Rosetta silent file (secondary structure, phi, psi, omega in degrees, C-alpha in Angstrom):
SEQUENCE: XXXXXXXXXXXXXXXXXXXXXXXXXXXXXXXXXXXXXXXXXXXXXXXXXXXXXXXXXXXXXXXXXXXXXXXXXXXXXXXXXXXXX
SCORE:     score description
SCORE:     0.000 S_00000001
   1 L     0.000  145.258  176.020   35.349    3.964  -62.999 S_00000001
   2 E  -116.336  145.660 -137.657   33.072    2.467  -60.778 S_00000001
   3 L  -110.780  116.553 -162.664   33.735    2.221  -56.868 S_00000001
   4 L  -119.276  -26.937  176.776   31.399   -1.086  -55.835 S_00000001
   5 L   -60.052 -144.084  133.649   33.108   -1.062  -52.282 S_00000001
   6 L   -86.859   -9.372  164.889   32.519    0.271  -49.182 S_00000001
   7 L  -124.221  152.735 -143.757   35.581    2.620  -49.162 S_00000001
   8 L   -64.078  168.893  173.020   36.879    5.499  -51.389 S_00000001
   9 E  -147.345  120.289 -158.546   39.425    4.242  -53.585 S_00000001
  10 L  -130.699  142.252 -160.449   42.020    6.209  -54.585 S_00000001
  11 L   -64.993  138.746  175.485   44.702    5.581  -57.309 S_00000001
  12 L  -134.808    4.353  176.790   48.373    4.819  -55.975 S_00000001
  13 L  -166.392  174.270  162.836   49.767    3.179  -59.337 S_00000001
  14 L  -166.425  161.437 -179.915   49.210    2.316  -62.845 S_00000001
  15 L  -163.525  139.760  167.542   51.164   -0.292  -65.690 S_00000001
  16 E  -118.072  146.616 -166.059   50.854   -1.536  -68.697 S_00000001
  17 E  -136.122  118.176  164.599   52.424   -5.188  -68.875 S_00000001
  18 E   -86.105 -159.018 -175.261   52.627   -6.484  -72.594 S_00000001
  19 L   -66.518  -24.175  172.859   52.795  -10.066  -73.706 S_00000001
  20 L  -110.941   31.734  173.802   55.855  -11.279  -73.044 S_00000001
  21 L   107.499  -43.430 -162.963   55.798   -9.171  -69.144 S_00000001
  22 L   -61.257  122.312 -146.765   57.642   -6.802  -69.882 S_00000001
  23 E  -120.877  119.817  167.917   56.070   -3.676  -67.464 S_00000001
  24 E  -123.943  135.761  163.280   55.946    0.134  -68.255 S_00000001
  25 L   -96.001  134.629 -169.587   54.858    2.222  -65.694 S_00000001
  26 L   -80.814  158.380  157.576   52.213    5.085  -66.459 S_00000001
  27 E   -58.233  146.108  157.119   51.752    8.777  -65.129 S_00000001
  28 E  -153.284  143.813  154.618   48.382    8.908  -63.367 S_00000001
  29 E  -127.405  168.158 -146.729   45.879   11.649  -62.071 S_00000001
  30 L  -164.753  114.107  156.290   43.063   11.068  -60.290 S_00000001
  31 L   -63.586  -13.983 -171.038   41.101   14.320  -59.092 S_00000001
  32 L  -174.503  148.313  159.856   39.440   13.144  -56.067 S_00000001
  33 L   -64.707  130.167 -173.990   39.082    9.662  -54.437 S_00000001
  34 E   -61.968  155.980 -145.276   36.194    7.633  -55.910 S_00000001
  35 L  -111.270  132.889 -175.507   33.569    7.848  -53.310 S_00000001
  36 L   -51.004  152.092  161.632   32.310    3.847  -51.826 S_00000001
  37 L    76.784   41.659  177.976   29.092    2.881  -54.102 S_00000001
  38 L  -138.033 -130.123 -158.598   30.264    5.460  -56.322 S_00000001
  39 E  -172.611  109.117  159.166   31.958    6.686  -59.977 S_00000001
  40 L  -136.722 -151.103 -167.209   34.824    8.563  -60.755 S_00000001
  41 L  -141.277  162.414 -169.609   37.764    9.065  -63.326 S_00000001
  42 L  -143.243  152.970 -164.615   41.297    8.283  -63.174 S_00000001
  43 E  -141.600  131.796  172.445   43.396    9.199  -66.140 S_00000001
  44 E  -152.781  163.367 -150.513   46.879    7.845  -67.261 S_00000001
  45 E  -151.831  160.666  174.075   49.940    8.317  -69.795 S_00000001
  46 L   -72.174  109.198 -169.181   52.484    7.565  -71.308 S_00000001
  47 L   -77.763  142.425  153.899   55.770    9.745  -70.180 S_00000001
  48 L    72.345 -176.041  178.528   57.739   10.767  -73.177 S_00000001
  49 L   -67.916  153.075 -157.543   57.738    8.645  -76.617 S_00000001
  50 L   -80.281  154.298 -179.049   55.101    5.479  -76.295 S_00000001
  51 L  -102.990  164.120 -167.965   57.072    2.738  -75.737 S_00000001
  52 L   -97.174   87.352 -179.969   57.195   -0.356  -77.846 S_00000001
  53 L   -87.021  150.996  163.578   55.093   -3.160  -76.433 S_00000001
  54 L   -86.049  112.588 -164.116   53.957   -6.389  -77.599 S_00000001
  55 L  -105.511  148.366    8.341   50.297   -5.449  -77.668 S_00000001
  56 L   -41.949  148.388  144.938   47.549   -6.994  -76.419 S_00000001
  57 E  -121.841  179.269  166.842   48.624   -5.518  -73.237 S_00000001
  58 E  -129.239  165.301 -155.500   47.120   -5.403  -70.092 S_00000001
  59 E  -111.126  143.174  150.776   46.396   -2.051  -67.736 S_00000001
  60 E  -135.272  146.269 -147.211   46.359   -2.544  -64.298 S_00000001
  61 E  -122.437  145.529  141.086   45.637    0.373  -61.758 S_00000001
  62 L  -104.592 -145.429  163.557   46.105   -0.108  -57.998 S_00000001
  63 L  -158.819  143.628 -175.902   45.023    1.732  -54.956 S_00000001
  64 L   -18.093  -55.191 -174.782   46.719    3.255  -51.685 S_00000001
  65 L  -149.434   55.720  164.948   45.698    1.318  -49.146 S_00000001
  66 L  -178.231 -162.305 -134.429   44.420   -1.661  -50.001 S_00000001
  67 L  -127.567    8.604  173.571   44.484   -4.963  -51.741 S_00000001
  68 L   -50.416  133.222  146.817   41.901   -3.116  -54.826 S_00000001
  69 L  -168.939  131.527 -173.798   42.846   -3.657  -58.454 S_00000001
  70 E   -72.353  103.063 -166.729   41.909   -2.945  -61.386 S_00000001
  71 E  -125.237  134.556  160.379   43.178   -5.164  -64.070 S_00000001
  72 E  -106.405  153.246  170.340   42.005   -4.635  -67.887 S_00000001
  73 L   -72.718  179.696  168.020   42.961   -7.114  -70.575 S_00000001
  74 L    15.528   39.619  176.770   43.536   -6.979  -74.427 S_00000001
  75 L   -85.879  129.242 -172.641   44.204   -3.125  -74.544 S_00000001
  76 L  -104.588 -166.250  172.057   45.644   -2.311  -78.077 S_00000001
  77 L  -165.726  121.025  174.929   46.380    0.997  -79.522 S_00000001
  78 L   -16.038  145.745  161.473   46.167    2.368  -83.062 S_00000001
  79 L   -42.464  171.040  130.992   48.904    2.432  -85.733 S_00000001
  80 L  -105.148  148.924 -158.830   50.940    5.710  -85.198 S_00000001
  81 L  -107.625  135.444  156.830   51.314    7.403  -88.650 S_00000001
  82 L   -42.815  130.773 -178.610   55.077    8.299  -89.361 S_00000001
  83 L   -60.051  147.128  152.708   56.344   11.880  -88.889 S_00000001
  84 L   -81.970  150.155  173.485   57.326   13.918  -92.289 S_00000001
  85 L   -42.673    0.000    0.000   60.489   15.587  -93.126 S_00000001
């Protein structure tokens, strides 16, 4: 992710909100605060079995101490292929 402000930005949330609102919140780690004018990585999950959204959803990441956010759009996710006996 890229940091365009002038101050680190460091992850304090993450969600996925599908289409009709309905809000799951993700695990996130974040190794270091993203540095101002700079580029780092923030990583986030599901806990547990994925839950069953209306997908498109959207992702949106916030940050500690400030009014920052990250919102992505249309994120889908693959079929899941059914477990065997």
């Amino acid at each position: 992710m890229l940091n365009p402000g002038p101050e680190p930005w460091t992850l304090a949330g993450a969600a996925l909100v599908d289409s009709t609102g309905e809000e799951v919140e993700l695990t996130r780690w974040q190794k270091a605060p993203i540095p101002a004018n700079g580029a780092g990585a923030v990583v986030v999950g599901i806990k547990g079995e994925r839950a069953q959204l209306g997908c498109p959803c959207t992702l949106k990441l916030w940050e500690a101490t400030g009014p920052r956010t990250v919102t992505l759009g249309n994120v889908t996710f693959p079929e899941s292929k059914a477990k065997g006996p």
